[in-house]
Coordinates of N, CA, C and O in Angstrom, one line a residue:
X734 N -6.8 7.0 3.6 CA -7.5 5.7 3.3 C -7.8 5.6 1.8 O -7.7 4.5 1.3
X735 N -8.0 6.6 1.0 CA -8.5 6.4 -0.3 C -7.3 5.8 -1.2 O -7.3 5.0 -1.9
X736 N -5.9 6.1 -0.7 CA -4.8 5.5 -1.3 C -4.8 3.9 -1.2 O -4.6 3.1 -2.1
X737 N -5.1 3.6 0.0 CA -5.0 2.1 0.2 C -6.2 1.4 -0.2 O -6.1 0.2 -0.7
X738 N -7.2 2.0 -0.4 CA -8.6 1.6 -1.1 C -8.1 1.3 -2.5 O -8.5 0.2 -3.2
X739 N -7.7 2.3 -3.0 CA -7.3 2.2 -4.5 C -6.3 1.0 -4.7 O -6.4 0.2 -5.7
X740 N -5.3 0.9 -3.8 CA -4.3 -0.2 -3.9 C -4.9 -1.6 -3.8 O -4.7 -2.5 -4.7
X741 N -5.9 -1.7 -2.8 CA -6.6 -3.0 -2.7 C -7.4 -3.3 -4.0 O -7.4 -4.5 -4.5
X742 N -8.2 -2.3 -4.4 CA -8.9 -2.5 -5.7 C -8.2 -2.9 -6.9 O -8.4 -3.9 -7.5
X743 N -7.1 -2.3 -7.0 CA -6.2 -2.6 -8.2 C -5.6 -3.9 -8.1 O -5.4 -4.7 -9.1
X744 N -5.1 -4.2 -6.8 CA -4.3 -5.5 -6.7 C -5.4 -6.5 -6.9 O -5.1 -7.6 -7.5
X745 N -6.7 -6.4 -6.4 CA -7.7 -7.4 -6.6 C -7.9 -7.8 -7.9 O -8.0 -8.8 -8.6
X746 N -8.1 -6.7 -8.7 CA -8.6 -6.6 -10.1 C -7.5 -7.4 -11.0 O -7.6 -8.3 -11.6
X747 N -6.0 -6.9 -10.6 CA -5.0 -7.5 -11.5 C -4.8 -9.0 -11.0 O -4.5 -9.8 -11.9
X748 N -5.0 -9.3 -9.7 CA -4.8 -10.7 -9.3 C -5.8 -11.6 -10.0 O -5.4 -12.6 -10.5
X749 N -7.1 -11.2 -10.1 CA -8.1 -11.9 -10.8 C -8.0 -12.1 -12.3 O -8.1 -13.0 -12.8
X750 N -7.3 -10.9 -12.8 CA -7.1 -11.0 -14.1 C -6.0 -12.1 -14.6 O -6.2 -12.9 -15.5
X751 N -4.9 -12.0 -13.8 CA -3.7 -12.8 -14.1 C -4.1 -14.3 -13.7 O -3.6 -15.2 -14.3
X752 N -4.9 -14.6 -12.6 CA -5.2 -16.0 -12.2 C -6.0 -16.6 -13.3 O -5.8 -17.9 -13.6
X753 N -6.8 -15.8 -14.0 CA -7.6 -16.3 -15.1 C -6.7 -16.8 -16.2 O -7.2 -17.4 -17.3
X754 N -5.5 -16.4 -16.5 CA -4.7 -16.6 -17.6 C -4.4 -18.1 -17.9 O -4.1 -18.3 -19.1
X755 N -4.3 -18.8 -16.7 CA -3.9 -20.3 -16.9 C -2.5 -20.5 -17.3 O -2.1 -21.7 -17.5
X756 N -1.6 -19.6 -17.1 CA -0.2 -19.7 -17.5 C 0.6 -19.6 -16.2 O 0.2 -19.0 -15.1
X757 N 1.8 -20.2 -16.3 CA 2.7 -20.0 -15.0 C 3.1 -18.6 -14.6 O 3.1 -18.1 -13.5
X758 N 3.2 -17.8 -15.8 CA 3.6 -16.4 -15.4 C 2.3 -15.7 -15.1 O 2.4 -14.8 -14.0
X759 N 1.2 -16.0 -15.3 CA -0.1 -15.5 -14.9 C -0.3 -15.7 -13.4 O -0.6 -14.8 -12.7
X760 N 0.0 -17.0 -13.0 CA -0.1 -17.4 -11.5 C 0.9 -16.6 -10.8 O 0.6 -16.2 -9.6
X761 N 2.2 -16.4 -11.4 CA 3.1 -15.6 -10.5 C 2.8 -14.1 -10.4 O 2.8 -13.7 -9.2
X762 N 2.2 -13.7 -11.5 CA 1.8 -12.3 -11.3 C 0.6 -12.2 -10.3 O 0.4 -11.3 -9.6
X763 N -0.3 -13.1 -10.4 CA -1.5 -13.2 -9.5 C -0.9 -13.3 -7.9 O -1.6 -12.6 -7.2
X764 N 0.0 -14.2 -7.8 CA 0.5 -14.3 -6.4 C 1.2 -13.0 -6.1 O 1.1 -12.5 -4.8
X765 N 1.8 -12.3 -6.9 CA 2.6 -11.0 -6.6 C 1.5 -9.9 -6.3 O 1.7 -9.1 -5.2
X766 N 0.3 -9.9 -6.9 CA -0.6 -8.9 -6.7 C -1.3 -9.3 -5.5 O -1.7 -8.3 -4.6
X767 N -1.4 -10.4 -5.1 CA -2.1 -10.8 -3.8 C -1.2 -10.4 -2.6 O -1.5 -10.0 -1.5
X768 N 0.1 -10.6 -2.8 CA 1.1 -10.3 -1.8 C 1.2 -8.7 -1.6 O 1.2 -8.3 -0.5
X769 N 1.0 -8.0 -2.7 CA 0.9 -6.5 -2.6 C -0.3 -6.1 -1.9 O -0.3 -5.2 -1.1
X770 N -1.4 -6.6 -2.1 CA -2.6 -6.3 -1.4 C -2.6 -6.5 0.0 O -2.9 -5.8 0.9
X771 N -1.8 -7.8 0.4 CA -1.7 -8.0 1.8 C -0.7 -7.1 2.6 O -1.0 -6.7 3.6
X772 N 0.4 -6.7 1.8 CA 1.4 -5.9 2.4 C 0.7 -4.5 2.6 O 1.0 -3.9 3.7
X773 N -0.2 -4.1 1.7 CA -0.8 -2.8 1.9 C -1.8 -2.8 3.1 O -2.0 -1.9 3.9
X774 N -2.4 -4.0 3.2 CA -3.4 -4.0 4.4 C -2.7 -4.0 5.6 O -3.2 -3.4 6.6
X775 N -1.5 -4.7 5.7 CA -0.8 -4.6 7.0 C 0.0 -3.3 7.2 O 0.2 -3.0 8.4
X776 N 0.4 -2.7 6.2 CA 1.2 -1.3 6.5 C 0.2 -0.1 6.8 O 0.6 0.7 7.4
X777 N -1.1 -0.2 6.3 CA -1.8 0.9 6.5 C -2.0 1.5 7.9 O -1.9 2.5 8.1
X778 N -2.3 0.6 8.8 CA -2.3 1.1 10.4 C -1.0 1.9 10.7 O -1.1 2.9 11.3
X779 N 0.1 1.2 10.4 CA 1.4 1.8 10.8 C 1.6 3.2 10.1 O 2.0 4.1 10.7
X780 N 1.3 3.1 8.7 CA 1.5 4.5 8.1 C 0.4 5.5 8.7 O 0.8 6.7 8.5
X781 N -0.9 5.1 8.9 CA -1.8 6.1 9.5 C -1.1 6.7 10.8 O -1.3 7.9 11.0
X782 N -0.6 5.8 11.5 CA 0.0 6.3 12.9 C 1.1 7.3 12.5 O 1.2 8.3 13.2
X783 N 1.9 6.8 11.7 CA 3.1 7.8 11.4 C 2.7 9.1 10.7 O 3.4 10.0 11.1
X784 N 1.6 9.1 10.0 CA 1.1 10.3 9.4 C 0.8 11.3 10.5 O 0.8 12.5 10.4
X785 N 0.3 10.8 11.6 CA -0.1 11.7 12.7 C 1.0 12.4 13.4 O 0.9 13.4 14.2
X786 N 2.2 11.7 13.3 CA 3.4 12.2 14.0 C 4.6 12.9 13.2 O 5.3 13.6 13.7
X787 N 4.6 12.7 11.9 CA 5.9 13.1 11.0 C 5.9 14.6 11.2 O 7.0 15.1 11.0
X788 N 4.9 15.4 11.3 CA 5.1 16.9 11.3 C 5.8 17.2 12.5 O 6.4 18.4 12.5
X789 N 5.9 16.6 13.5 CA 6.7 16.9 14.7 C 8.2 17.0 14.4 O 9.0 17.6 15.1
X790 N 8.7 16.3 13.3 CA 10.2 16.3 12.9 C 10.6 17.1 11.9 O 11.6 17.1 11.4
X791 N 9.7 18.1 11.5 CA 10.1 19.2 10.5 C 11.2 20.1 11.1 O 11.1 20.5 12.2
X792 N 12.2 20.1 10.4 CA 13.4 21.0 10.7 C 13.2 22.5 10.5 O 13.6 23.4 11.2
X793 N 12.2 22.8 9.6 CA 11.9 24.1 9.3 C 10.5 24.3 8.9 O 9.8 23.5 8.1
X794 N 9.7 25.0 9.8 CA 8.4 25.1 9.6 C 7.7 25.7 8.3 O 6.6 25.4 7.9
X795 N 8.7 26.4 7.5 CA 8.2 26.9 6.4 C 8.3 25.8 5.3 O 7.7 25.9 4.2
X796 N 8.9 24.6 5.5 CA 9.1 23.5 4.5 C 8.6 22.3 5.2 O 9.4 21.6 5.7
X797 N 7.3 22.0 5.2 CA 6.6 20.7 5.9 C 7.4 19.6 5.2 O 7.5 19.5 4.0
X798 N 7.5 18.5 5.9 CA 7.9 17.3 5.5 C 9.3 17.2 5.3 O 9.9 16.1 4.7
X799 N 10.2 18.1 5.7 CA 11.8 18.2 5.6 C 12.4 17.3 6.6 O 13.6 17.1 6.4
X800 N 11.8 17.0 7.5 CA 12.4 16.3 8.7 C 12.4 14.8 8.6 O 13.0 14.0 9.0

């Protein structure tokens, strides 16, 4: 959860910063950070579920995460 909280905070901060620039590039960056925030919000539940299962697919118990 801390990873996604950090992502949300950073995306919000950057979107706000670039939105206030008043330029086309700033608006595009703001939209990109808003999209990143939304993607993170939607991916978090799926990744949390996956994190509970991925250890089952390790090919070698001495090397976690190899499967």
